[in-house]
């Protein structure tokens, strides 16, 4: 069945450094790739997304890249701040409108 | 426009009892998804429903779990004869569907945290 792999599971960076989270997906029919941020005890919230007809998208300090050939997509956070500390989930949605999530990356930004 | 509403936020049950979790989607949203999140783990897809119709239940355990989204009222996730392994946060999400354009974005509720004693 559909599967989304996410790495690393934990990431610790110094404030101001960049953070990169990588995901791969198995369903070649996937056409929508969102990223969600979940703070402790809270609900997941969409932070950025990318569609299959685009290779890169940027929103201020956050950027996503997509390589459909390799079935690989990544999240890049630049100039990290302590408030970026959270769990980040990548996800992929296929033709059946079902969204499958990666296992999550726990990001720690040290001040 | 109120967001996705889930209740109860916290539910405690003893082994063998039934748990009912309710979800009201955002106004104008016709699709509801249920995900389970175990402590320190990711979001596992359970079921995807439209009004009066289960679209995909491939993530639902074969026994004890059921879901519905009636014509009137909230979506309900029902767990019969709960066991300790059912303890988790259950998140509901909704999305709109337009024949012209489907964004794919999921709007999550705050979750229902089930504890089985």
XYZ file of N, CA and C in Angstrom:
684
model
N 0.821 -1.197 0.000
C 0.000 0.000 0.000
C 0.850 1.239 0.000
N 0.208 2.383 0.097
C 0.945 3.640 0.091
C 1.808 3.761 1.343
N 2.970 4.384 1.171
C 3.871 4.536 2.299
C 4.663 5.827 2.146
N 4.895 6.512 3.250
C 5.716 7.719 3.257
C 6.786 7.542 4.329
N 8.039 7.627 3.912
C 9.173 7.506 4.831
C 9.726 8.902 5.109
N 10.059 9.173 6.373
C 10.533 10.503 6.760
C 11.792 10.378 7.596
N 12.779 11.253 7.305
C 14.046 11.244 8.037
C 14.563 12.679 8.202
N 15.253 12.999 9.312
C 15.480 12.112 10.451
C 14.279 12.107 11.390
N 14.296 11.258 12.380
C 13.206 11.237 13.343
C 13.384 12.347 14.378
N 14.633 12.712 14.623
C 14.941 13.804 15.555
C 16.030 14.669 14.944
N 15.894 15.982 15.109
C 16.861 16.915 14.547
C 17.078 18.051 15.529
N 18.325 18.272 15.893
C 18.652 19.341 16.819
C 19.586 20.327 16.123
N 19.217 21.600 16.105
C 20.035 22.624 15.446
C 20.206 23.819 16.371
N 21.217 24.609 16.073
C 21.444 25.846 16.819
C 20.587 26.947 16.192
N 20.083 27.822 17.021
C 19.297 28.953 16.512
C 20.059 29.682 15.414
N 19.372 29.933 14.309
C 19.995 30.619 13.185
C 20.483 29.682 12.098
N 20.681 28.404 12.455
C 21.096 27.420 11.450
C 19.890 26.982 10.624
N 20.178 26.206 9.585
C 19.113 25.656 8.737
C 18.766 24.236 9.173
N 17.549 23.838 8.866
C 17.091 22.471 9.145
C 16.508 21.891 7.864
N 16.826 20.630 7.610
C 16.319 19.956 6.420
C 15.693 18.619 6.814
N 14.490 18.393 6.348
C 13.780 17.135 6.607
C 13.435 16.523 5.252
N 13.680 15.215 5.126
C 13.502 14.560 3.837
C 12.453 13.457 3.901
N 11.701 13.321 2.813
C 10.660 12.289 2.739
C 10.667 11.617 1.377
N 10.297 10.363 1.369
C 10.078 9.638 0.126
C 8.682 9.014 0.178
N 8.087 8.823 -0.994
C 6.751 8.229 -1.053
C 6.748 7.088 -2.061
N 5.763 6.222 -1.933
C 5.751 5.027 -2.774
C 4.703 5.079 -3.891
N 3.609 5.808 -3.678
C 2.510 5.819 -4.645
C 2.799 6.820 -5.767
N 3.047 6.319 -6.957
C 3.383 7.198 -8.081
C 2.212 8.095 -8.483
N 0.992 7.779 -8.006
C -0.177 8.605 -8.323
C -0.287 9.818 -7.397
N 0.563 9.902 -6.393
C 0.511 11.032 -5.465
C 0.760 12.329 -6.211
N -0.063 13.347 -5.894
C 0.064 14.606 -6.629
C 0.032 15.839 -5.740
N -0.027 15.630 -4.422
C -0.095 16.766 -3.507
C 0.698 16.405 -2.263
N 1.603 17.329 -1.852
C 2.555 17.012 -0.792
C 2.562 18.142 0.241
N 1.785 17.994 1.305
C 1.734 19.036 2.343
C 2.714 18.736 3.469
N 3.053 19.778 4.212
C 3.843 19.654 5.430
C 3.043 20.270 6.566
N 2.996 19.528 7.687
C 2.251 19.986 8.846
C 3.195 20.136 10.035
N 2.883 21.111 10.874
C 3.638 21.348 12.103
C 2.709 21.061 13.278
N 3.206 20.296 14.237
C 2.405 19.978 15.418
C 3.183 20.331 16.671
N 2.687 21.312 17.399
C 3.284 21.654 18.685
C 2.721 20.728 19.758
N 3.426 20.649 20.861
C 3.095 19.687 21.912
C 1.645 19.846 22.379
N 0.880 18.771 22.291
C -0.494 18.789 22.754
C -1.475 19.511 21.850
N -0.999 19.922 20.675
C -1.857 20.682 19.765
C -2.191 19.873 18.516
N -3.036 20.436 17.687
C -3.390 19.777 16.432
C -2.362 20.093 15.353
N -2.219 19.231 14.382
C -1.331 19.528 13.242
C -1.904 20.673 12.415
N -1.015 21.542 11.938
C -1.438 22.663 11.100
C -0.557 22.749 9.869
N -1.174 23.017 8.748
C -0.454 23.107 7.486
C 0.480 24.310 7.496
N 1.735 24.089 7.092
C 2.668 25.213 6.997
C 3.052 25.533 5.563
N 3.088 24.531 4.716
C 3.396 24.742 3.303
C 3.037 23.481 2.540
N 2.761 23.619 1.262
C 2.450 22.449 0.444
C 2.994 22.654 -0.966
N 3.057 21.575 -1.726
C 3.539 21.647 -3.097
C 2.784 20.626 -3.928
N 2.502 20.983 -5.159
C 1.787 20.074 -6.066
C 2.760 19.482 -7.066
N 2.322 18.429 -7.719
C 3.235 17.628 -8.533
C 3.723 18.348 -9.783
N 3.080 19.445 -10.154
C 3.500 20.165 -11.354
C 4.517 21.265 -11.047
N 4.980 21.291 -9.788
C 5.925 22.318 -9.357
C 7.127 21.645 -8.707
N 8.322 22.181 -8.937
C 9.515 21.565 -8.364
C 9.970 22.184 -7.062
N 9.565 23.453 -6.842
C 10.023 24.141 -5.645
C 9.020 25.228 -5.276
N 8.896 25.470 -3.978
C 8.010 26.529 -3.498
C 8.606 27.112 -2.243
N 8.494 28.433 -2.099
C 9.105 29.090 -0.946
C 8.113 30.036 -0.295
N 8.155 30.089 1.032
C 7.317 31.012 1.792
C 8.142 31.525 2.959
N 8.738 32.694 2.790
C 9.594 33.317 3.804
C 10.740 32.371 4.164
N 10.807 31.869 5.394
C 11.948 31.044 5.791
C 11.770 29.565 5.470
N 10.640 29.223 4.885
C 10.331 27.814 4.620
C 10.311 27.563 3.115
N 10.898 26.455 2.704
C 10.870 26.076 1.292
C 10.680 24.575 1.189
N 10.019 24.155 0.126
C 9.879 22.731 -0.159
C 10.365 22.456 -1.568
N 10.974 21.290 -1.762
C 11.392 20.856 -3.084
C 10.781 19.492 -3.354
N 10.524 19.205 -4.615
C 9.908 17.946 -5.021
C 10.641 17.374 -6.221
N 11.002 16.112 -6.143
C 11.597 15.392 -7.260
C 10.678 14.208 -7.546
N 9.801 14.354 -8.534
C 8.805 13.309 -8.820
C 9.451 12.046 -9.364
N 10.533 12.211 -10.091
C 11.204 11.036 -10.663
C 11.720 10.139 -9.555
N 12.313 10.759 -8.546
C 12.877 10.000 -7.433
C 11.855 9.757 -6.331
N 10.656 10.335 -6.458
C 9.619 10.250 -5.419
C 10.181 10.739 -4.092
N 10.709 11.942 -4.133
C 11.414 12.474 -2.984
C 11.034 13.938 -2.820
N 10.748 14.372 -1.578
C 10.491 15.783 -1.332
C 11.071 16.180 0.016
N 11.405 17.458 0.146
C 12.127 17.935 1.316
C 11.569 19.259 1.815
N 11.757 19.483 3.116
C 11.399 20.739 3.767
C 12.686 21.401 4.234
N 12.826 22.685 3.933
C 14.002 23.440 4.345
C 13.531 24.625 5.185
N 14.078 24.744 6.377
C 13.781 25.895 7.236
C 15.096 26.637 7.448
N 15.135 27.890 7.060
C 16.355 28.687 7.235
C 16.195 29.600 8.448
N 17.339 30.043 8.969
C 17.358 30.988 10.103
C 16.405 30.525 11.215
N 16.608 29.302 11.648
C 15.688 28.720 12.623
C 15.614 29.529 13.915
N 14.431 29.484 14.519
C 14.166 30.196 15.769
C 13.612 29.212 16.789
N 13.728 29.504 18.078
C 13.213 28.571 19.092
C 11.751 28.196 18.880
N 10.949 29.118 18.364
C 9.532 28.816 18.158
C 9.295 27.850 16.985
N 10.357 27.533 16.248
C 10.238 26.504 15.209
C 10.265 25.097 15.812
N 10.641 25.006 17.085
C 10.691 23.701 17.741
C 9.297 23.081 17.773
N 9.172 21.876 17.200
C 7.881 21.193 17.085
C 8.132 19.865 16.381
N 7.058 19.128 16.141
C 7.136 17.935 15.306
C 6.605 18.293 13.922
N 7.355 17.939 12.898
C 6.983 18.221 11.522
C 6.649 16.915 10.801
N 5.523 16.928 10.097
C 5.082 15.755 9.347
C 5.023 16.089 7.855
N 5.624 15.221 7.052
C 5.379 15.305 5.626
C 4.208 14.388 5.307
N 3.599 14.585 4.162
C 2.456 13.769 3.772
C 2.347 13.747 2.256
N 1.638 12.746 1.764
C 1.397 12.626 0.327
C -0.049 12.209 0.109
N -0.676 12.851 -0.861
C -2.051 12.526 -1.189
C -2.117 11.965 -2.607
N -2.771 10.826 -2.753
C -2.898 10.187 -4.056
C -4.220 10.503 -4.719
N -4.508 9.771 -5.797
C -5.714 10.032 -6.558
C -6.996 9.775 -5.798
N -6.944 8.983 -4.757
C -8.135 8.671 -3.983
C -8.414 9.641 -2.852
N -7.715 10.770 -2.846
C -7.895 11.815 -1.837
C -7.539 11.357 -0.426
N -6.764 10.288 -0.312
C -6.326 9.826 0.995
C -4.936 10.377 1.255
N -4.739 11.029 2.394
C -3.446 11.615 2.744
C -2.725 10.706 3.727
N -1.517 10.282 3.346
C -0.693 9.415 4.187
C 0.449 10.244 4.755
N 0.679 10.110 6.051
C 1.689 10.912 6.735
C 2.965 10.116 7.001
N 4.090 10.829 7.010
C 5.326 10.263 7.497
C 5.283 10.151 9.015
N 6.319 9.545 9.582
C 6.335 9.277 11.023
C 6.648 10.513 11.856
N 7.103 11.575 11.208
C 7.366 12.821 11.932
C 8.826 13.027 12.253
N 9.206 14.307 12.339
C 10.552 14.707 12.755
C 10.407 15.672 13.913
N 11.048 15.330 15.005
C 11.008 16.220 16.176
C 12.180 17.182 16.062
N 11.887 18.454 15.840
C 12.915 19.474 15.666
C 13.114 20.253 16.959
N 14.367 20.309 17.396
C 14.735 21.120 18.560
C 15.636 22.253 18.069
N 15.281 23.477 18.377
C 16.115 24.624 18.043
C 16.659 25.193 19.346
N 17.975 25.116 19.492
C 18.616 25.548 20.737
C 18.988 27.012 20.660
N 18.586 27.747 21.671
C 18.876 29.189 21.709
C 20.336 29.455 22.072
N -16.235 31.496 11.125
C -16.377 30.090 10.727
C -15.644 29.229 11.735
N -16.401 28.479 12.529
C -15.776 27.637 13.537
C -14.942 26.583 12.849
N -13.895 26.161 13.523
C -13.041 25.120 12.982
C -13.663 23.760 13.182
N -12.848 22.732 12.988
C -13.299 21.360 13.192
C -13.465 21.141 14.696
N -14.625 20.664 15.080
C -14.917 20.493 16.496
C -14.945 19.015 16.847
N -14.158 18.664 17.844
C -14.135 17.280 18.307
C -14.540 17.227 19.771
N -15.310 16.220 20.126
C -15.597 15.982 21.539
C -15.867 14.510 21.778
N -15.533 14.036 22.983
C -14.918 14.825 24.047
C -13.438 15.046 23.785
N -12.830 15.992 24.450
C -11.395 16.214 24.307
C -10.617 15.138 25.040
N -11.158 14.682 26.129
C -10.524 13.618 26.906
C -11.611 12.621 27.296
N -11.251 11.352 27.179
C -12.204 10.281 27.503
C -11.452 9.156 28.201
N -11.971 8.726 29.327
C -11.381 7.615 30.058
C -12.380 6.467 30.062
N -11.906 5.311 29.673
C -12.754 4.128 29.653
C -12.015 2.961 30.300
N -12.779 2.033 30.850
C -12.207 0.790 31.362
C -12.248 -0.250 30.252
N -11.360 -1.188 30.344
C -11.314 -2.260 29.350
C -12.693 -2.897 29.193
N -13.097 -3.109 27.934
C -14.388 -3.719 27.663
C -15.518 -2.743 27.419
N -15.312 -1.472 27.795
C -16.360 -0.473 27.556
C -16.304 0.031 26.106
N -17.251 0.878 25.787
C -17.309 1.446 24.436
C -16.875 2.915 24.480
N -16.211 3.338 23.421
C -15.835 4.747 23.295
C -16.465 5.317 22.029
N -17.054 6.485 22.156
C -17.637 7.182 20.995
C -17.020 8.555 20.897
N -16.410 8.818 19.757
C -15.754 10.097 19.519
C -16.500 10.807 18.398
N -16.750 12.111 18.611
C -17.557 12.852 17.639
C -16.750 13.951 16.974
N -17.101 14.209 15.743
C -16.396 15.222 14.957
C -17.367 15.985 14.075
N -17.386 17.296 14.239
C -18.173 18.158 13.353
C -17.212 18.895 12.438
N -17.306 18.683 11.138
C -16.370 19.332 10.208
C -16.629 20.822 10.118
N -15.698 21.505 9.488
C -15.875 22.930 9.236
C -17.078 23.129 8.324
N -17.733 24.260 8.485
C -18.892 24.579 7.652
C -18.484 24.552 6.188
N -19.265 23.859 5.389
C -18.981 23.794 3.961
C -18.083 22.642 3.567
N -17.542 21.915 4.561
C -16.682 20.772 4.267
C -17.522 19.504 4.248
N -17.317 18.705 3.207
C -18.147 17.515 3.047
C -17.387 16.221 3.284
N -16.079 16.338 3.564
C -15.262 15.142 3.721
C -14.624 15.129 5.111
N -14.651 13.979 5.736
C -14.091 13.809 7.075
C -13.097 12.649 7.069
N -11.986 12.875 7.733
C -10.951 11.856 7.891
C -10.702 11.631 9.385
N -10.412 10.386 9.734
C -9.999 10.070 11.107
C -8.574 9.502 11.078
N -7.749 10.022 12.006
C -6.372 9.549 12.163
C -6.159 9.187 13.624
N -5.290 8.212 13.855
C -4.915 7.828 15.213
C -3.440 8.179 15.422
N -3.149 8.744 16.569
C -1.774 9.086 16.907
C -1.429 8.492 18.270
N -0.536 7.512 18.246
C -0.030 6.954 19.490
C 1.020 7.903 20.059
N 1.282 7.853 21.367
C 2.269 8.763 21.970
C 3.612 8.688 21.247
N 4.154 9.839 20.930
C 5.472 9.947 20.282
C 5.498 9.327 18.885
N 4.339 9.138 18.276
C 4.316 8.560 16.931
C 3.570 9.457 15.952
N 3.516 8.973 14.683
C 2.901 9.761 13.631
C 1.403 9.579 13.555
N 0.814 10.146 12.511
C -0.623 10.094 12.274
C -0.929 8.933 11.336
N -1.680 7.981 11.862
C -2.030 6.805 11.070
C -3.436 6.943 10.509
N -3.559 6.868 9.198
C -4.861 6.979 8.549
C -5.768 5.830 8.987
N -7.010 6.169 9.312
C -7.979 5.144 9.683
C -9.086 5.035 8.626
N -9.793 6.169 8.392
C -10.970 6.100 7.532
C -11.255 7.472 6.947
N -11.899 7.453 5.763
C -12.245 8.676 5.038
C -13.717 8.548 4.653
N -14.522 9.558 5.035
C -15.960 9.476 4.812
C -16.504 10.744 4.151
N -17.551 10.564 3.392
C -18.430 11.638 2.963
C -19.749 11.416 3.694
N -20.657 12.376 3.525
C -21.976 12.203 4.138
C -22.590 10.872 3.684
N -22.977 10.061 4.645
C -23.666 8.783 4.435
C -22.862 7.782 3.611
N -21.561 7.965 3.516
C -20.784 7.099 2.641
C -19.359 6.941 3.162
N -18.898 5.695 3.308
C -17.503 5.442 3.646
C -16.728 5.299 2.334
N -15.750 6.169 2.135
C -14.983 6.162 0.893
C -13.811 5.194 0.984
N -13.091 5.224 2.098
C -11.890 4.400 2.252
C -11.714 4.072 3.727
N -11.799 2.814 4.073
C -11.620 2.416 5.470
C -10.460 1.448 5.602
N -9.487 1.572 4.719
C -8.377 0.629 4.676
C -7.494 0.683 5.925
N -7.579 1.754 6.704
C -6.769 1.866 7.909
C -7.494 1.467 9.184
N -8.709 1.070 9.054
C -9.493 0.696 10.240
C -9.196 -0.749 10.643
N -8.989 -1.010 11.927
C -8.894 -2.400 12.378
C -10.171 -3.149 11.997
N -10.015 -4.422 11.692
C -11.138 -5.198 11.172
C -12.232 -5.408 12.212
N -11.871 -5.404 13.462
C -12.849 -5.657 14.515
C -12.904 -4.476 15.483
N -14.039 -4.288 16.081
C -14.309 -3.351 17.186
C -14.399 -1.889 16.757
N -13.859 -1.539 15.609
C -13.864 -0.140 15.174
C -14.888 0.074 14.058
N -15.624 1.170 14.150
C -16.539 1.540 13.075
C -16.646 3.062 13.015
N -17.038 3.564 11.856
C -17.185 5.009 11.680
C -18.393 5.282 10.819
N -19.003 6.438 11.064
C -20.125 6.850 10.250
C -20.141 8.363 10.142
N -20.804 8.844 9.125
C -20.985 10.272 8.903
C -22.403 10.429 8.353
N -23.378 10.539 9.273
C -24.776 10.567 8.842
C -25.138 11.861 8.113
N -26.290 11.828 7.490
C -26.772 12.991 6.751
C -26.888 14.200 7.677
N -27.361 13.977 8.881
C -27.455 15.031 9.874
C -26.578 14.669 11.064
N -25.866 15.636 11.573
C -25.069 15.405 12.767
C -23.610 15.136 12.475
N -22.842 14.942 13.544
C -21.392 14.796 13.380
C -20.986 13.411 12.895
N -19.739 13.297 12.500
C -19.160 11.988 12.233
C -18.837 11.344 13.585
N -18.989 10.037 13.655
C -18.717 9.318 14.904
C -17.755 8.177 14.634
N -16.718 8.116 15.467
C -15.806 6.978 15.479
C -16.141 6.169 16.736
N -16.470 4.913 16.524
C -16.932 4.070 17.634
C -15.942 2.941 17.843
N -15.525 2.768 19.087
C -14.619 1.673 19.438
C -15.322 0.825 20.484
N -15.608 -0.402 20.130
C -16.273 -1.301 21.068
C -15.246 -2.122 21.840
N -15.612 -2.496 23.063
C -14.777 -3.378 23.897
C -13.325 -2.905 23.893
N -13.102 -1.699 24.336
C -11.772 -1.095 24.267
C -10.751 -1.914 25.045
N -9.517 -1.858 24.534
C -8.361 -2.478 25.193
C -7.326 -1.396 25.421
N -6.303 -1.712 26.266
C -5.314 -0.696 26.609
C -4.605 -0.156 25.359
N -4.411 -1.014 24.373
C -3.732 -0.585 23.151
C -4.498 0.440 22.336
N -5.764 0.665 22.683
C -6.549 1.683 21.982
C -6.258 3.087 22.511
N -5.537 3.172 23.620
C -5.206 4.485 24.186
C -4.379 5.278 23.183
N -4.874 6.428 22.810
C -4.222 7.240 21.781
C -4.981 8.555 21.655
N -4.423 9.436 20.828
C -5.156 10.634 20.427
C -5.790 10.351 19.076
N -7.050 10.644 18.959
C -7.772 10.417 17.699
C -8.106 11.786 17.113
N -7.520 12.045 15.950
C -7.728 13.332 15.294
C -8.699 13.178 14.130
N -9.600 14.128 14.056
C -10.490 14.236 12.924
C -10.020 15.419 12.074
N -10.147 15.290 10.770
C -9.823 16.392 9.870
C -10.912 16.485 8.809
N -11.146 17.681 8.328
C -12.129 17.826 7.256
C -11.509 18.592 6.090
N -12.122 18.426 4.953
C -11.668 19.150 3.769
C -12.869 19.432 2.879
N -12.782 20.514 2.117
C -13.861 20.799 1.180
C -13.673 19.986 -0.084
N -14.674 19.870 -0.872
C -14.513 19.217 -2.162
C -15.261 20.036 -3.188
N -14.549 20.482 -4.179
C -15.170 21.189 -5.276
C -14.925 20.395 -6.537
N -15.903 20.324 -7.367
C -15.708 19.604 -8.629
C -14.667 20.301 -9.486
N -14.508 21.599 -9.233
C -13.559 22.354 -10.039
C -12.139 22.225 -9.510
N -12.020 22.224 -8.183
C -10.665 22.244 -7.637
C -10.675 21.697 -6.221
N -9.820 20.764 -5.957
C -9.712 20.189 -4.620
C -8.346 20.531 -4.085
N -8.306 21.281 -2.975
C -7.018 21.757 -2.488
C -6.185 20.654 -1.863
N -6.827 19.719 -1.206
C -6.080 18.684 -0.520
C -5.753 19.007 0.920
N -5.869 20.304 1.309
C -5.500 20.664 2.667
C -6.474 20.053 3.662
N -5.933 19.532 4.741
C -6.738 18.996 5.829
C -6.766 19.985 6.977
N -7.949 20.196 7.529
C -8.126 21.062 8.691
C -8.424 20.153 9.880
N -7.517 20.160 10.848
C -7.630 19.229 11.961
C -8.389 19.821 13.136
N -9.083 18.928 13.862
C -9.625 19.296 15.152
C -8.543 19.177 16.210
N -8.892 19.481 17.454
C -7.920 19.452 18.541
C -7.647 18.040 19.041
N -8.410 17.080 18.574
C -8.172 15.702 18.950
C -8.979 15.256 20.159
N -9.212 13.964 20.222
C -9.835 13.344 21.400
C -8.836 12.352 21.970
N -8.474 12.551 23.230
C -7.478 11.692 23.852
C -8.171 10.627 24.681
N -8.021 9.388 24.203
C -8.660 8.249 24.854
C -7.649 7.545 25.747
N -8.037 7.331 26.979
C -7.228 6.557 27.923
C -8.039 5.357 28.366
N -7.459 4.191 28.186
C -8.137 2.953 28.603
C -7.427 2.405 29.836
N -8.170 2.282 30.911
C -7.585 1.806 32.172
C -7.587 0.283 32.257
